[in-house]
Tab-separated table of N, CA, C and O in Angstrom:
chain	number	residue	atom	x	y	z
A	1	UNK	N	54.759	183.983	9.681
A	1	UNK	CA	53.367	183.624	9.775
A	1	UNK	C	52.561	184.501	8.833
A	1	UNK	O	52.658	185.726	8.759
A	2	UNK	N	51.790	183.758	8.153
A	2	UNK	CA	51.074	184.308	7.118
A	2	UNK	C	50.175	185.040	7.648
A	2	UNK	O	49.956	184.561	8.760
A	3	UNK	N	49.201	186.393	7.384
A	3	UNK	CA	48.065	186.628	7.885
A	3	UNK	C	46.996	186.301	7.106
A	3	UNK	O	47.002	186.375	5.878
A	4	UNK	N	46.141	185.968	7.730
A	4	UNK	CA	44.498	185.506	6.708
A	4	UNK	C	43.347	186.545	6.469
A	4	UNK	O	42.827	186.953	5.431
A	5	UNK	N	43.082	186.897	8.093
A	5	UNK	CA	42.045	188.222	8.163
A	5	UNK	C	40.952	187.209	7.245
A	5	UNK	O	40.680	187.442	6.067
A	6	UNK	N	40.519	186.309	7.857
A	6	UNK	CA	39.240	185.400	7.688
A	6	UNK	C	38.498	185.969	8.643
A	6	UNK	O	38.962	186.525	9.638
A	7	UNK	N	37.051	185.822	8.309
A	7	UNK	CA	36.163	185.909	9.398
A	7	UNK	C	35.191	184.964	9.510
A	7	UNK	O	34.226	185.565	9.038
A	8	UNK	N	34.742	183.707	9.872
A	8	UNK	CA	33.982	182.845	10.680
A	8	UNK	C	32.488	183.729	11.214
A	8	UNK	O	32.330	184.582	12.088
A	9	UNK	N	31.559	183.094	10.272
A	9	UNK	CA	29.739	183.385	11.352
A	9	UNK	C	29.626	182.346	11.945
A	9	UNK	O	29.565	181.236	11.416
A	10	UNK	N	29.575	182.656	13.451
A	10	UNK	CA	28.903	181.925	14.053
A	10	UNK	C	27.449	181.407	14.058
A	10	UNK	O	26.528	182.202	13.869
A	11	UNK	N	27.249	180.270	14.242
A	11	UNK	CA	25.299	179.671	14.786
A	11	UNK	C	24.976	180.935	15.632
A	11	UNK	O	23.806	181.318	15.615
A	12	UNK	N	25.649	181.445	16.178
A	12	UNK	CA	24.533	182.982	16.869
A	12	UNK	C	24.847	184.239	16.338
A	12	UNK	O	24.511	185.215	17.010
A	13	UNK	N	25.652	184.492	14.846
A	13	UNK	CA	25.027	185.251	14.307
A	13	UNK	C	26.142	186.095	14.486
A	13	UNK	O	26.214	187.047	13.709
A	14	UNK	N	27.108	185.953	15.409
A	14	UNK	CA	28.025	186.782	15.693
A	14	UNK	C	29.653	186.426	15.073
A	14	UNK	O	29.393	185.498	14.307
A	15	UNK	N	30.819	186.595	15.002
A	15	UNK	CA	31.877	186.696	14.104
A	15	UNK	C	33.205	186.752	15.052
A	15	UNK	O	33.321	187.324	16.136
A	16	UNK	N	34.040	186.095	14.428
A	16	UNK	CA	35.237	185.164	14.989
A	16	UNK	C	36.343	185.682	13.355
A	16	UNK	O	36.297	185.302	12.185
A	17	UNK	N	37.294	186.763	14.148
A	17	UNK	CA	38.619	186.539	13.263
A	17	UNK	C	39.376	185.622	13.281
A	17	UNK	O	39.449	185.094	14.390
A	18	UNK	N	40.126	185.091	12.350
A	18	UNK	CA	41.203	184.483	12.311
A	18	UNK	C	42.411	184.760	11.637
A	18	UNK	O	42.772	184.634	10.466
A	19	UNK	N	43.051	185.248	12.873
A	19	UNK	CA	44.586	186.009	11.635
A	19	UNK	C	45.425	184.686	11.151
A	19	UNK	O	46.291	185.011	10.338
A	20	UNK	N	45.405	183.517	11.384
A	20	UNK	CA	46.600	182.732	10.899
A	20	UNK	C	45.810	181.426	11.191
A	20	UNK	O	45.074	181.239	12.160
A	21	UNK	N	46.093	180.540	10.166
A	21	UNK	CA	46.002	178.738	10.570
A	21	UNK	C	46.817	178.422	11.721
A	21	UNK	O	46.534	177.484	12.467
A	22	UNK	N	47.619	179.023	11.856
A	22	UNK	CA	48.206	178.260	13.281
A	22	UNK	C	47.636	178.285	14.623
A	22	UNK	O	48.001	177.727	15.657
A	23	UNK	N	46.137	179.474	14.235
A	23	UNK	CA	45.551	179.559	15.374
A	23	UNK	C	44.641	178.229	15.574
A	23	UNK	O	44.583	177.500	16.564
A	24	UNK	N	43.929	178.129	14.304
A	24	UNK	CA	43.050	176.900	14.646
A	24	UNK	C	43.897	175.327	14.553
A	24	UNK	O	44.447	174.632	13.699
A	25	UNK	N	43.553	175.294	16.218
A	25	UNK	CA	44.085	173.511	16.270
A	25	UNK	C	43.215	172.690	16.016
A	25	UNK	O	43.736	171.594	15.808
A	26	UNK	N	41.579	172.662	15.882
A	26	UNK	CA	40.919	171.090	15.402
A	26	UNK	C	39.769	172.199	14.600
A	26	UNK	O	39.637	173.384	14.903
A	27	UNK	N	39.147	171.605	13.720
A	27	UNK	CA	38.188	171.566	12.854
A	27	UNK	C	37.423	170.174	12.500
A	27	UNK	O	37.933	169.360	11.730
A	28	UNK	N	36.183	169.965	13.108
A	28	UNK	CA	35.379	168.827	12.894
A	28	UNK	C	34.276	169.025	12.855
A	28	UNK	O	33.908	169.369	13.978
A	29	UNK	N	32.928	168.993	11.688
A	29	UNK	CA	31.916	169.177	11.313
A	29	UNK	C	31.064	168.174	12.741
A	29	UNK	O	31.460	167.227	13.421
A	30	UNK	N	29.333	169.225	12.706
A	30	UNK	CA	28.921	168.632	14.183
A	30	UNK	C	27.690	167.571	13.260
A	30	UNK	O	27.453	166.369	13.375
A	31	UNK	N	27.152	168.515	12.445
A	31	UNK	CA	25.889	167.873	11.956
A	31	UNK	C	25.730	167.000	10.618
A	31	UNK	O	24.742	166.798	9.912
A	32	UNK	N	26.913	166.602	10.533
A	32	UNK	CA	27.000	165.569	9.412
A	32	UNK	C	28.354	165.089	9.183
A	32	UNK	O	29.342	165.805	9.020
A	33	UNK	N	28.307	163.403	9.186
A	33	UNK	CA	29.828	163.123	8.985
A	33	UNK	C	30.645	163.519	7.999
A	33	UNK	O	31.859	163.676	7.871
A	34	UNK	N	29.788	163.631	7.403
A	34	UNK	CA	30.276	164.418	5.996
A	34	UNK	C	31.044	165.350	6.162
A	34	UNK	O	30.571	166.011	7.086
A	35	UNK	N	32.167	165.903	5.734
A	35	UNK	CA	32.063	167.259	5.868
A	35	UNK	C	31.601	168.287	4.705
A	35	UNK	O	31.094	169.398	4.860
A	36	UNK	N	31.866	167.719	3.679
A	36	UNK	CA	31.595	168.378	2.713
A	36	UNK	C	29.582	168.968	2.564
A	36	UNK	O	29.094	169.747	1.744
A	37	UNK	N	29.029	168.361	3.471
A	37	UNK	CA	27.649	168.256	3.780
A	37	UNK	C	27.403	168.954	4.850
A	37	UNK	O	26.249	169.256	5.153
A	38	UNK	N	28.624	169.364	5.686
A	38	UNK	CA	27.730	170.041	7.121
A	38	UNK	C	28.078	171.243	6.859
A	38	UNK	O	28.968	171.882	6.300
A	39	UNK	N	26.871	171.400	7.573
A	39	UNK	CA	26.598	172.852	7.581
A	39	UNK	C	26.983	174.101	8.939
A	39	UNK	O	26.960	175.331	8.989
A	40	UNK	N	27.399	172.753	10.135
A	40	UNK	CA	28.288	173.476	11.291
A	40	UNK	C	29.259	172.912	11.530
A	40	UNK	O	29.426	171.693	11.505
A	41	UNK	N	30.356	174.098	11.909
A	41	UNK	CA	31.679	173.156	12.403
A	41	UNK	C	31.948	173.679	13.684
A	41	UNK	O	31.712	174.780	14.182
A	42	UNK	N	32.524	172.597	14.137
A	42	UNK	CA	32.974	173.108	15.652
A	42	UNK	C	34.212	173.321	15.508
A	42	UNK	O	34.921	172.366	15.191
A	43	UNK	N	34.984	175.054	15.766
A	43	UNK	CA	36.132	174.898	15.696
A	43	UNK	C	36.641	175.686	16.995
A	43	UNK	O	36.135	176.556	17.703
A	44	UNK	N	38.187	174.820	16.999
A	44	UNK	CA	38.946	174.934	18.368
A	44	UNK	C	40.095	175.877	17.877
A	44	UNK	O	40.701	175.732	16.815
A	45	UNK	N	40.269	176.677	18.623
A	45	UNK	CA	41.352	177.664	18.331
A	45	UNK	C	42.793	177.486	19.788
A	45	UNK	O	42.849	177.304	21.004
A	46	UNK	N	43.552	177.653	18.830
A	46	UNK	CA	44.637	177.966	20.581
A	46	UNK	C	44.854	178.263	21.252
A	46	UNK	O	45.902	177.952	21.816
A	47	UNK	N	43.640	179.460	21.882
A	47	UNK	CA	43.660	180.213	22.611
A	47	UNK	C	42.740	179.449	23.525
A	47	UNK	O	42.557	180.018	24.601
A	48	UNK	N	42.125	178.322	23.367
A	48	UNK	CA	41.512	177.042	23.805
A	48	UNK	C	39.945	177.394	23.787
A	48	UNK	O	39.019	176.801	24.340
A	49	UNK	N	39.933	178.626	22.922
A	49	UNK	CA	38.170	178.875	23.142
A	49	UNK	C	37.581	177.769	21.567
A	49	UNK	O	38.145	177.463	20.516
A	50	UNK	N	36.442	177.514	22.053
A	50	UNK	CA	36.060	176.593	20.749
A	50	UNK	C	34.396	177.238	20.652
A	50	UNK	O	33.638	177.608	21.548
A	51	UNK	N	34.209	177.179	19.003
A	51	UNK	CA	33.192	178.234	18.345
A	51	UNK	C	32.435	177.273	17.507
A	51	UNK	O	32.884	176.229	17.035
A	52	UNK	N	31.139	177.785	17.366
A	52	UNK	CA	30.090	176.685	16.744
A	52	UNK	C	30.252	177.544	15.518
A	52	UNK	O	30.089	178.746	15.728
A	53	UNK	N	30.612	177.099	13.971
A	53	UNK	CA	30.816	178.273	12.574
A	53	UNK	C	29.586	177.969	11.972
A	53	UNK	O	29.184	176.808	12.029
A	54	UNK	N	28.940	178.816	11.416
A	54	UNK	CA	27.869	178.582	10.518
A	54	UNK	C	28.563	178.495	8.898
A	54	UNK	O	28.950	179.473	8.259
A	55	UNK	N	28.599	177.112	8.456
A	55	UNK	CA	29.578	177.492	7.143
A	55	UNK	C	28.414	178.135	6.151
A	55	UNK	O	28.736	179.214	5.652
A	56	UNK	N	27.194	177.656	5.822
A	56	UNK	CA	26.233	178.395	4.791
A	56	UNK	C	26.456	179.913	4.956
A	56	UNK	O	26.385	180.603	3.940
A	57	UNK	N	26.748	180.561	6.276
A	57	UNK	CA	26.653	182.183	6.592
A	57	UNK	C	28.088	182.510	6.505
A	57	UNK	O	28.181	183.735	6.424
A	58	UNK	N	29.057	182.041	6.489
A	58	UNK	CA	30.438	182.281	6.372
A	58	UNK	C	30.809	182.547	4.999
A	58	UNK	O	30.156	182.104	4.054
A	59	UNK	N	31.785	183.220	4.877
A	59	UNK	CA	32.189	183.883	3.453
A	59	UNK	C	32.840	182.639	2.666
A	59	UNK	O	32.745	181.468	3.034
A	60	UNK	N	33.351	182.979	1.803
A	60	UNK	CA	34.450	181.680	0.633
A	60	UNK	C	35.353	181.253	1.130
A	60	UNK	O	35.776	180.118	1.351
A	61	UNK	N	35.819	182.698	1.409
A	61	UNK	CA	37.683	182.024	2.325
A	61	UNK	C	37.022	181.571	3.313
A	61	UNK	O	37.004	180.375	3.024
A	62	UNK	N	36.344	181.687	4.481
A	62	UNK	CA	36.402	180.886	5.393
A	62	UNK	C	35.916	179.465	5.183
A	62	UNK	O	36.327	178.596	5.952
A	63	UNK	N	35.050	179.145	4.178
A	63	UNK	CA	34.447	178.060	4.015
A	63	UNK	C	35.964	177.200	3.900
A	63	UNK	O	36.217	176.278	4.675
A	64	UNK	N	36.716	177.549	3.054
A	64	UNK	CA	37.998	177.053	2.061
A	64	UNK	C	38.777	176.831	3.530
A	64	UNK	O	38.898	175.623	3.734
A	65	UNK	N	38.992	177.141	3.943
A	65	UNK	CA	39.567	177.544	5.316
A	65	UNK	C	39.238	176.299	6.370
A	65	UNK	O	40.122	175.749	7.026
A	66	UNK	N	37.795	175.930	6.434
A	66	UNK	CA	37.042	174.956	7.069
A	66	UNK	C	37.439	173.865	6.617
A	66	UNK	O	38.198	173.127	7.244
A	67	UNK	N	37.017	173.634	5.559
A	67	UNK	CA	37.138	172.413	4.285
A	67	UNK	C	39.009	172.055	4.328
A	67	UNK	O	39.165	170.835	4.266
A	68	UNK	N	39.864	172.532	4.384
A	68	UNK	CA	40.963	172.075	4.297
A	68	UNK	C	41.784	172.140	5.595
A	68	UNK	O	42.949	171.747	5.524
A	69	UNK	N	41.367	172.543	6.648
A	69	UNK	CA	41.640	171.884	7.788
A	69	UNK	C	41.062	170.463	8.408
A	69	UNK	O	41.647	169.744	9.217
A	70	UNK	N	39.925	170.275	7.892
A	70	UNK	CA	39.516	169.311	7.907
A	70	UNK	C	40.166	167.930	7.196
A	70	UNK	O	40.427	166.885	7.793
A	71	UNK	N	40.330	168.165	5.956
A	71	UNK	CA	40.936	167.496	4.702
A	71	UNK	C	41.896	167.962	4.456
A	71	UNK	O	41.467	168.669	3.545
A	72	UNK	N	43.385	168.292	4.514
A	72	UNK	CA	44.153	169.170	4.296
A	72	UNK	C	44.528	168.703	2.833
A	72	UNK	O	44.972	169.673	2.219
A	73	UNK	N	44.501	167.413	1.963
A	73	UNK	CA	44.921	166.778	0.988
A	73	UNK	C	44.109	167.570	-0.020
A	73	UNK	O	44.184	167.303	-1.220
């Protein structure tokens, strides 16, 4: 298992590690079907907690991170 050491901003401002993709099981944008357009994602992790991400406040890798769980192609 690869490690990532991503970090995720949350809509409240606060921060969500992610050591590995295998943690996050769904990624689906809330405020636009788009994804490439939204600006929050709701993501579900395996530990079954699920987090509102602020992608504009989130770093590169995590954006990249967002964007291709979503789209993995």
């Amino acid at each position: 298992m690869k490690t990532l050491d991503v970090t995720f901003t949350l809509t409240d401002g606060s921060q969500v590690e992610i050591q590995s993709l295998e943690d996050i099981i769904e990624v689906r944008p809330l405020d636009d079907d788009d994804y490439m357009d939204a600006e929050v994602f709701e993501v579900t992790l395996k530990d079954g907690n699920t987090y509102e991400v602020d992608y504009v406040e989130s770093d590169g890798n995590a954006r990249t991170i967002l964007w291709q769980a979503v789209d993995p192609d």
